Amino acid sequence: MLNGLFSQQETEALKRTEDNIEKVKSFLENCISPNSLTDEVQEFFREVAALKGQSAEATLQEMMAGTRKYLEAINTEIEFKNDIPKDINKYVDKIEKLAAGIESCWDIFSGESRQYFRKIAYSFTEASSKCNGWQGLLIRFRLILPSLQKKEDVFSKYQKSFLIIPKAVAKAIELRKSKSTSKLWEKGQYLLNKATEIYNSEKGILLPYLKHWGRTPEEQLEKNKPAMAWAKARMEEIKREYNGENL
């Protein structure tokens, strides 16, 4: 994000959100539809869908896309020179993906993470002033060459990027003012805990690769017994070949 804008503590907070989103991404990508989920998780998607005026299926797909974008953004390195991104387009793409993840996955972030997003939204808003006055003129001057090379107004793109995350956070907060969402957040935390439980369990190592999704990890494993048996037999065959038993 912005070079030098965040402390080490805030950087660590961002890494914790990455860990949670990675688990949820793994969990969601194994969902065929909201109907394949537990009652609690189904209700979570229905409530979020109601807030957004869309279907539960669309909400599920949106959150899946949001988790992917968020992780892509976190893993995108940005180089800076004189506190300005060397590649404005790459930088803006990173910010847009972070914002998409924040907005679509707002209800599964912890209270600490949501407070962190409010803080960085405020920091971006405050930092946007650097594009005004003499500082803005200096930045515009430094971006003349990139603008000519890319044949677009790079300065304006950079200036607008400061409001992308604040707008996403404001939209997420405003959307939930229409009703009490304490229960919704509890259901979101249930989803996160369920994803963490599966992700951290020994079974969870195998679940992402199984074709059939069950309402519980046990049901999924039961449905996939034939595939697991084939995989076990194939691994044993490969092991025998490796040890020279078939030579």
PDB file of C-alpha atoms in Angstrom:
ATOM      1  CA  MET A   1       0.000   0.000   0.000  1.00  0.00           C
ATOM      2  CA  LEU A   2       1.300   3.473   0.692  1.00  0.00           C
ATOM      3  CA  ASN A   3       5.011   3.461   1.326  1.00  0.00           C
ATOM      4  CA  GLY A   4       5.765   4.244   4.963  1.00  0.00           C
ATOM      5  CA  LEU A   5       2.115   4.951   5.811  1.00  0.00           C
ATOM      6  CA  PHE A   6       1.598   2.009   8.143  1.00  0.00           C
ATOM      7  CA  SER A   7       3.417   0.844  11.249  1.00  0.00           C
ATOM      8  CA  GLN A   8       4.794  -2.638  11.861  1.00  0.00           C
ATOM      9  CA  GLN A   9       1.758  -3.378  14.044  1.00  0.00           C
ATOM     10  CA  GLU A  10      -0.619  -2.469  11.219  1.00  0.00           C
ATOM     11  CA  THR A  11       1.384  -4.578   8.769  1.00  0.00           C
ATOM     12  CA  GLU A  12       1.028  -7.558  11.111  1.00  0.00           C
ATOM     13  CA  ALA A  13      -2.720  -6.905  11.303  1.00  0.00           C
ATOM     14  CA  LEU A  14      -2.886  -7.092   7.516  1.00  0.00           C
ATOM     15  CA  LYS A  15      -1.077 -10.447   7.565  1.00  0.00           C
ATOM     16  CA  ARG A  16      -3.647 -11.791  10.043  1.00  0.00           C
ATOM     17  CA  THR A  17      -6.463 -10.860   7.678  1.00  0.00           C
ATOM     18  CA  GLU A  18      -4.601 -12.713   4.917  1.00  0.00           C
ATOM     19  CA  ASP A  19      -4.554 -15.867   7.029  1.00  0.00           C
ATOM     20  CA  ASN A  20      -8.316 -15.701   7.629  1.00  0.00           C
ATOM     21  CA  ILE A  21      -9.150 -14.962   4.004  1.00  0.00           C
ATOM     22  CA  GLU A  22      -6.960 -17.841   2.811  1.00  0.00           C
ATOM     23  CA  LYS A  23      -8.962 -20.249   4.975  1.00  0.00           C
ATOM     24  CA  VAL A  24     -12.312 -18.849   3.853  1.00  0.00           C
ATOM     25  CA  LYS A  25     -11.219 -18.948   0.201  1.00  0.00           C
ATOM     26  CA  SER A  26     -10.357 -22.639   0.524  1.00  0.00           C
ATOM     27  CA  PHE A  27     -13.706 -23.278   2.214  1.00  0.00           C
ATOM     28  CA  LEU A  28     -15.809 -21.371  -0.345  1.00  0.00           C
ATOM     29  CA  GLU A  29     -14.121 -22.795  -3.406  1.00  0.00           C
ATOM     30  CA  ASN A  30     -15.423 -26.212  -2.402  1.00  0.00           C
ATOM     31  CA  CYS A  31     -19.014 -24.973  -2.256  1.00  0.00           C
ATOM     32  CA  ILE A  32     -21.149 -25.933  -5.242  1.00  0.00           C
ATOM     33  CA  SER A  33     -24.014 -23.708  -4.078  1.00  0.00           C
ATOM     34  CA  PRO A  34     -25.387 -22.247  -0.836  1.00  0.00           C
ATOM     35  CA  ASN A  35     -27.621 -25.354  -0.586  1.00  0.00           C
ATOM     36  CA  SER A  36     -24.535 -27.510   0.001  1.00  0.00           C
ATOM     37  CA  LEU A  37     -23.698 -25.650   3.222  1.00  0.00           C
ATOM     38  CA  THR A  38     -24.762 -26.084   6.837  1.00  0.00           C
ATOM     39  CA  ASP A  39     -27.929 -24.327   7.986  1.00  0.00           C
ATOM     40  CA  GLU A  40     -25.922 -21.672   9.844  1.00  0.00           C
ATOM     41  CA  VAL A  41     -23.759 -20.808   6.833  1.00  0.00           C
ATOM     42  CA  GLN A  42     -26.763 -20.867   4.474  1.00  0.00           C
ATOM     43  CA  GLU A  43     -28.507 -18.368   6.741  1.00  0.00           C
ATOM     44  CA  PHE A  44     -25.415 -16.172   6.693  1.00  0.00           C
ATOM     45  CA  PHE A  45     -25.429 -15.963   2.898  1.00  0.00           C
ATOM     46  CA  ARG A  46     -29.188 -15.339   2.810  1.00  0.00           C
ATOM     47  CA  GLU A  47     -28.878 -12.415   5.232  1.00  0.00           C
ATOM     48  CA  VAL A  48     -25.975 -10.821   3.356  1.00  0.00           C
ATOM     49  CA  ALA A  49     -27.874 -11.344   0.093  1.00  0.00           C
ATOM     50  CA  ALA A  50     -30.919  -9.612   1.560  1.00  0.00           C
ATOM     51  CA  LEU A  51     -28.798  -6.596   2.506  1.00  0.00           C
ATOM     52  CA  LYS A  52     -27.425  -6.364  -1.025  1.00  0.00           C
ATOM     53  CA  GLY A  53     -30.683  -7.141  -2.813  1.00  0.00           C
ATOM     54  CA  GLN A  54     -29.300 -10.140  -4.669  1.00  0.00           C
ATOM     55  CA  SER A  55     -29.443 -13.937  -4.568  1.00  0.00           C
ATOM     56  CA  ALA A  56     -27.543 -16.073  -2.081  1.00  0.00           C
ATOM     57  CA  GLU A  57     -25.760 -17.719  -5.028  1.00  0.00           C
ATOM     58  CA  ALA A  58     -24.605 -14.323  -6.308  1.00  0.00           C
ATOM     59  CA  THR A  59     -23.424 -13.420  -2.811  1.00  0.00           C
ATOM     60  CA  LEU A  60     -21.435 -16.633  -2.567  1.00  0.00           C
ATOM     61  CA  GLN A  61     -19.807 -16.022  -5.959  1.00  0.00           C
ATOM     62  CA  GLU A  62     -19.059 -12.406  -5.040  1.00  0.00           C
ATOM     63  CA  MET A  63     -17.362 -13.429  -1.809  1.00  0.00           C
ATOM     64  CA  MET A  64     -15.345 -16.112  -3.585  1.00  0.00           C
ATOM     65  CA  ALA A  65     -14.140 -13.524  -6.098  1.00  0.00           C
ATOM     66  CA  GLY A  66     -13.429 -11.085  -3.260  1.00  0.00           C
ATOM     67  CA  THR A  67     -11.216 -13.567  -1.400  1.00  0.00           C
ATOM     68  CA  ARG A  68      -9.195 -14.241  -4.555  1.00  0.00           C
ATOM     69  CA  LYS A  69      -8.730 -10.546  -5.286  1.00  0.00           C
ATOM     70  CA  TYR A  70      -7.788  -9.774  -1.692  1.00  0.00           C
ATOM     71  CA  LEU A  71      -5.090 -12.447  -1.615  1.00  0.00           C
ATOM     72  CA  GLU A  72      -3.769 -11.399  -5.024  1.00  0.00           C
ATOM     73  CA  ALA A  73      -3.518  -7.826  -3.761  1.00  0.00           C
ATOM     74  CA  ILE A  74      -1.659  -8.725  -0.581  1.00  0.00           C
ATOM     75  CA  ASN A  75       0.837 -10.795  -2.562  1.00  0.00           C
ATOM     76  CA  THR A  76       1.445  -8.033  -5.117  1.00  0.00           C
ATOM     77  CA  GLU A  77       4.657  -6.164  -4.374  1.00  0.00           C
ATOM     78  CA  ILE A  78       4.766  -2.463  -5.211  1.00  0.00           C
ATOM     79  CA  GLU A  79       8.019  -0.591  -5.717  1.00  0.00           C
ATOM     80  CA  PHE A  80       8.186   3.061  -4.702  1.00  0.00           C
ATOM     81  CA  LYS A  81      10.424   5.955  -5.649  1.00  0.00           C
ATOM     82  CA  ASN A  82      10.176   9.235  -3.744  1.00  0.00           C
ATOM     83  CA  ASP A  83       7.128   7.731  -1.950  1.00  0.00           C
ATOM     84  CA  ILE A  84       5.309   7.324  -5.293  1.00  0.00           C
ATOM     85  CA  PRO A  85       4.562   3.928  -6.867  1.00  0.00           C
ATOM     86  CA  LYS A  86       6.803   3.226  -9.854  1.00  0.00           C
ATOM     87  CA  ASP A  87       3.907   1.536 -11.656  1.00  0.00           C
ATOM     88  CA  ILE A  88       0.697   3.472 -10.956  1.00  0.00           C
ATOM     89  CA  ASN A  89      -1.538   1.040 -12.844  1.00  0.00           C
ATOM     90  CA  LYS A  90      -0.209  -1.925 -10.888  1.00  0.00           C
ATOM     91  CA  TYR A  91      -0.610   0.019  -7.660  1.00  0.00           C
ATOM     92  CA  VAL A  92      -4.209   1.039  -8.413  1.00  0.00           C
ATOM     93  CA  ASP A  93      -5.060  -2.540  -9.372  1.00  0.00           C
ATOM     94  CA  LYS A  94      -3.736  -3.680  -5.971  1.00  0.00           C
ATOM     95  CA  ILE A  95      -5.831  -1.076  -4.140  1.00  0.00           C
ATOM     96  CA  GLU A  96      -8.971  -1.960  -6.119  1.00  0.00           C
ATOM     97  CA  LYS A  97      -8.568  -5.661  -5.335  1.00  0.00           C
ATOM     98  CA  LEU A  98      -8.053  -4.944  -1.639  1.00  0.00           C
ATOM     99  CA  ALA A  99     -11.191  -2.804  -1.636  1.00  0.00           C
ATOM    100  CA  ALA A 100     -13.208  -5.531  -3.386  1.00  0.00           C
ATOM    101  CA  GLY A 101     -12.129  -8.055  -0.767  1.00  0.00           C
ATOM    102  CA  ILE A 102     -12.868  -5.719   2.132  1.00  0.00           C
ATOM    103  CA  GLU A 103     -16.345  -4.890   0.843  1.00  0.00           C
ATOM    104  CA  SER A 104     -17.440  -8.400  -0.146  1.00  0.00           C
ATOM    105  CA  CYS A 105     -15.993 -10.159   2.925  1.00  0.00           C
ATOM    106  CA  TRP A 106     -16.775  -7.507   5.538  1.00  0.00           C
ATOM    107  CA  ASP A 107     -18.954  -9.804   7.651  1.00  0.00           C
ATOM    108  CA  ILE A 108     -16.324 -12.511   8.110  1.00  0.00           C
ATOM    109  CA  PHE A 109     -13.533 -10.213   9.272  1.00  0.00           C
ATOM    110  CA  SER A 110     -12.929 -10.033  13.011  1.00  0.00           C
ATOM    111  CA  GLY A 111     -13.785  -6.900  14.972  1.00  0.00           C
ATOM    112  CA  GLU A 112     -10.054  -6.141  15.157  1.00  0.00           C
ATOM    113  CA  SER A 113      -9.707  -6.409  11.375  1.00  0.00           C
ATOM    114  CA  ARG A 114     -12.719  -4.185  10.707  1.00  0.00           C
ATOM    115  CA  GLN A 115     -11.336  -1.566  13.069  1.00  0.00           C
ATOM    116  CA  TYR A 116      -8.041  -1.848  11.166  1.00  0.00           C
ATOM    117  CA  PHE A 117      -9.843  -1.194   7.864  1.00  0.00           C
ATOM    118  CA  ARG A 118     -11.553   1.867   9.326  1.00  0.00           C
ATOM    119  CA  LYS A 119      -8.132   3.108  10.395  1.00  0.00           C
ATOM    120  CA  ILE A 120      -6.484   2.637   7.009  1.00  0.00           C
ATOM    121  CA  ALA A 121      -9.515   4.201   5.311  1.00  0.00           C
ATOM    122  CA  TYR A 122      -8.963   7.274   7.466  1.00  0.00           C
ATOM    123  CA  SER A 123      -5.221   7.174   6.712  1.00  0.00           C
ATOM    124  CA  PHE A 124      -5.870   7.092   2.965  1.00  0.00           C
ATOM    125  CA  THR A 125      -8.309   9.991   3.230  1.00  0.00           C
ATOM    126  CA  GLU A 126      -5.782  12.025   5.187  1.00  0.00           C
ATOM    127  CA  ALA A 127      -2.946  11.121   2.798  1.00  0.00           C
ATOM    128  CA  SER A 128      -5.016  12.233  -0.210  1.00  0.00           C
ATOM    129  CA  SER A 129      -4.110  15.817   0.700  1.00  0.00           C
ATOM    130  CA  LYS A 130      -0.603  15.150  -0.627  1.00  0.00           C
ATOM    131  CA  CYS A 131      -2.063  15.497  -4.126  1.00  0.00           C
ATOM    132  CA  ASN A 132      -3.044  19.104  -3.405  1.00  0.00           C
ATOM    133  CA  GLY A 133      -1.005  22.315  -3.299  1.00  0.00           C
ATOM    134  CA  TRP A 134       2.722  22.330  -3.972  1.00  0.00           C
ATOM    135  CA  GLN A 135       3.032  18.638  -3.119  1.00  0.00           C
ATOM    136  CA  GLY A 136       0.444  17.839  -5.759  1.00  0.00           C
ATOM    137  CA  LEU A 137       2.327  19.921  -8.314  1.00  0.00           C
ATOM    138  CA  LEU A 138       5.530  18.058  -7.513  1.00  0.00           C
ATOM    139  CA  ILE A 139       3.821  14.671  -7.887  1.00  0.00           C
ATOM    140  CA  ARG A 140       2.190  15.767 -11.133  1.00  0.00           C
ATOM    141  CA  PHE A 141       5.600  16.826 -12.454  1.00  0.00           C
ATOM    142  CA  ARG A 142       7.137  13.464 -11.507  1.00  0.00           C
ATOM    143  CA  LEU A 143       4.325  11.639 -13.296  1.00  0.00           C
ATOM    144  CA  ILE A 144       4.588  13.567 -16.573  1.00  0.00           C
ATOM    145  CA  LEU A 145       6.880  10.993 -18.169  1.00  0.00           C
ATOM    146  CA  PRO A 146       4.772   7.969 -17.084  1.00  0.00           C
ATOM    147  CA  SER A 147       1.677   9.765 -18.403  1.00  0.00           C
ATOM    148  CA  LEU A 148       3.324  10.320 -21.770  1.00  0.00           C
ATOM    149  CA  GLN A 149       4.536   6.726 -21.911  1.00  0.00           C
ATOM    150  CA  LYS A 150       1.133   5.244 -21.057  1.00  0.00           C
ATOM    151  CA  LYS A 151      -0.841   7.919 -22.934  1.00  0.00           C
ATOM    152  CA  GLU A 152      -3.148   8.541 -19.978  1.00  0.00           C
ATOM    153  CA  ASP A 153      -3.432  10.936 -17.053  1.00  0.00           C
ATOM    154  CA  VAL A 154      -1.524   8.881 -14.498  1.00  0.00           C
ATOM    155  CA  PHE A 155      -1.673  11.652 -11.887  1.00  0.00           C
ATOM    156  CA  SER A 156      -5.490  11.686 -11.858  1.00  0.00           C
ATOM    157  CA  LYS A 157      -5.557   7.912 -11.562  1.00  0.00           C
ATOM    158  CA  TYR A 158      -3.158   8.073  -8.626  1.00  0.00           C
ATOM    159  CA  GLN A 159      -5.115  10.887  -6.988  1.00  0.00           C
ATOM    160  CA  LYS A 160      -8.421   8.971  -7.209  1.00  0.00           C
ATOM    161  CA  SER A 161      -6.828   5.820  -5.780  1.00  0.00           C
ATOM    162  CA  PHE A 162      -6.672   7.397  -2.319  1.00  0.00           C
ATOM    163  CA  LEU A 163     -10.474   7.198  -2.046  1.00  0.00           C
ATOM    164  CA  ILE A 164     -10.970   3.616  -3.266  1.00  0.00           C
ATOM    165  CA  ILE A 165     -10.561   1.917   0.125  1.00  0.00           C
ATOM    166  CA  PRO A 166     -12.359   4.672   2.109  1.00  0.00           C
ATOM    167  CA  LYS A 167     -15.356   4.323  -0.250  1.00  0.00           C
ATOM    168  CA  ALA A 168     -15.375   0.518   0.123  1.00  0.00           C
ATOM    169  CA  VAL A 169     -15.273   0.724   3.922  1.00  0.00           C
ATOM    170  CA  ALA A 170     -17.948   3.440   4.018  1.00  0.00           C
ATOM    171  CA  LYS A 171     -20.204   1.401   1.721  1.00  0.00           C
ATOM    172  CA  ALA A 172     -19.799  -1.732   3.853  1.00  0.00           C
ATOM    173  CA  ILE A 173     -20.636   0.171   7.037  1.00  0.00           C
ATOM    174  CA  GLU A 174     -23.562   2.097   5.520  1.00  0.00           C
ATOM    175  CA  LEU A 175     -25.124  -1.041   4.034  1.00  0.00           C
ATOM    176  CA  ARG A 176     -25.366  -2.634   7.455  1.00  0.00           C
ATOM    177  CA  LYS A 177     -26.975   0.372   9.104  1.00  0.00           C
ATOM    178  CA  SER A 178     -30.301  -0.647   7.571  1.00  0.00           C
ATOM    179  CA  LYS A 179     -30.732  -3.404  10.174  1.00  0.00           C
ATOM    180  CA  SER A 180     -29.117  -4.837  13.288  1.00  0.00           C
ATOM    181  CA  THR A 181     -26.241  -6.964  12.064  1.00  0.00           C
ATOM    182  CA  SER A 182     -24.843  -8.342  15.324  1.00  0.00           C
ATOM    183  CA  LYS A 183     -26.353 -11.757  14.550  1.00  0.00           C
ATOM    184  CA  LEU A 184     -25.052 -11.514  11.001  1.00  0.00           C
ATOM    185  CA  TRP A 185     -21.540 -10.943  12.285  1.00  0.00           C
ATOM    186  CA  GLU A 186     -21.915 -13.922  14.626  1.00  0.00           C
ATOM    187  CA  LYS A 187     -22.884 -16.086  11.646  1.00  0.00           C
ATOM    188  CA  GLY A 188     -19.906 -14.698   9.708  1.00  0.00           C
ATOM    189  CA  GLN A 189     -17.617 -15.699  12.553  1.00  0.00           C
ATOM    190  CA  TYR A 190     -19.200 -19.148  12.525  1.00  0.00           C
ATOM    191  CA  LEU A 191     -18.291 -19.419   8.833  1.00  0.00           C
ATOM    192  CA  LEU A 192     -14.742 -18.303   9.606  1.00  0.00           C
ATOM    193  CA  ASN A 193     -14.418 -20.752  12.498  1.00  0.00           C
ATOM    194  CA  LYS A 194     -15.781 -23.578  10.350  1.00  0.00           C
ATOM    195  CA  ALA A 195     -13.307 -22.751   7.594  1.00  0.00           C
ATOM    196  CA  THR A 196     -10.456 -22.595  10.115  1.00  0.00           C
ATOM    197  CA  GLU A 197     -11.474 -25.910  11.667  1.00  0.00           C
ATOM    198  CA  ILE A 198     -11.411 -27.653   8.293  1.00  0.00           C
ATOM    199  CA  TYR A 199      -8.300 -25.849   7.097  1.00  0.00           C
ATOM    200  CA  ASN A 200      -6.313 -26.744  10.212  1.00  0.00           C
ATOM    201  CA  SER A 201      -7.487 -30.321  10.581  1.00  0.00           C
ATOM    202  CA  GLU A 202      -5.688 -33.272   9.078  1.00  0.00           C
ATOM    203  CA  LYS A 203      -8.766 -33.912   6.963  1.00  0.00           C
ATOM    204  CA  GLY A 204      -8.689 -30.360   5.766  1.00  0.00           C
ATOM    205  CA  ILE A 205      -5.476 -31.053   3.892  1.00  0.00           C
ATOM    206  CA  LEU A 206      -7.409 -33.476   1.694  1.00  0.00           C
ATOM    207  CA  LEU A 207     -10.815 -31.762   1.476  1.00  0.00           C
ATOM    208  CA  PRO A 208      -9.930 -29.110  -1.144  1.00  0.00           C
ATOM    209  CA  TYR A 209      -9.058 -31.855  -3.616  1.00  0.00           C
ATOM    210  CA  LEU A 210     -12.230 -33.916  -3.205  1.00  0.00           C
ATOM    211  CA  LYS A 211     -14.906 -33.638  -5.874  1.00  0.00           C
ATOM    212  CA  HIS A 212     -18.075 -34.109  -3.815  1.00  0.00           C
ATOM    213  CA  TRP A 213     -18.974 -31.569  -1.133  1.00  0.00           C
ATOM    214  CA  GLY A 214     -20.895 -32.694   1.958  1.00  0.00           C
ATOM    215  CA  ARG A 215     -22.677 -30.762   4.668  1.00  0.00           C
ATOM    216  CA  THR A 216     -19.913 -31.827   7.066  1.00  0.00           C
ATOM    217  CA  PRO A 217     -16.259 -32.903   6.605  1.00  0.00           C
ATOM    218  CA  GLU A 218     -17.306 -36.456   7.522  1.00  0.00           C
ATOM    219  CA  GLU A 219     -20.051 -36.518   4.874  1.00  0.00           C
ATOM    220  CA  GLN A 220     -17.674 -35.164   2.258  1.00  0.00           C
ATOM    221  CA  LEU A 221     -15.142 -37.876   3.028  1.00  0.00           C
ATOM    222  CA  GLU A 222     -17.892 -40.509   2.905  1.00  0.00           C
ATOM    223  CA  LYS A 223     -19.067 -39.328  -0.536  1.00  0.00           C
ATOM    224  CA  ASN A 224     -15.521 -39.404  -1.848  1.00  0.00           C
ATOM    225  CA  LYS A 225     -14.504 -42.862  -0.611  1.00  0.00           C
ATOM    226  CA  PRO A 226     -14.239 -44.322  -4.160  1.00  0.00           C
ATOM    227  CA  ALA A 227     -11.969 -41.491  -5.300  1.00  0.00           C
ATOM    228  CA  MET A 228      -9.870 -41.794  -2.164  1.00  0.00           C
ATOM    229  CA  ALA A 229      -9.525 -45.556  -2.648  1.00  0.00           C
ATOM    230  CA  TRP A 230      -8.377 -45.031  -6.230  1.00  0.00           C
ATOM    231  CA  ALA A 231      -5.891 -42.360  -5.151  1.00  0.00           C
ATOM    232  CA  LYS A 232      -4.505 -44.637  -2.411  1.00  0.00           C
ATOM    233  CA  ALA A 233      -4.099 -47.532  -4.839  1.00  0.00           C
ATOM    234  CA  ARG A 234      -2.418 -45.272  -7.371  1.00  0.00           C
ATOM    235  CA  MET A 235       0.006 -43.910  -4.760  1.00  0.00           C
ATOM    236  CA  GLU A 236       0.918 -47.456  -3.721  1.00  0.00           C
ATOM    237  CA  GLU A 237       1.480 -48.379  -7.360  1.00  0.00           C
ATOM    238  CA  ILE A 238       3.752 -45.377  -7.854  1.00  0.00           C
ATOM    239  CA  LYS A 239       5.641 -46.255  -4.672  1.00  0.00           C
ATOM    240  CA  ARG A 240       6.207 -49.841  -5.884  1.00  0.00           C
ATOM    241  CA  GLU A 241       7.443 -48.572  -9.256  1.00  0.00           C
ATOM    242  CA  TYR A 242       9.762 -46.115  -7.522  1.00  0.00           C
ATOM    243  CA  ASN A 243      11.202 -48.910  -5.352  1.00  0.00           C
ATOM    244  CA  GLY A 244      11.788 -51.060  -8.432  1.00  0.00           C
ATOM    245  CA  GLU A 245       9.277 -53.748  -7.482  1.00  0.00           C
ATOM    246  CA  ASN A 246       7.842 -53.836 -11.024  1.00  0.00           C
ATOM    247  CA  LEU A 247      11.241 -53.973 -12.725  1.00  0.00           C
TER     248      LEU A 247
END
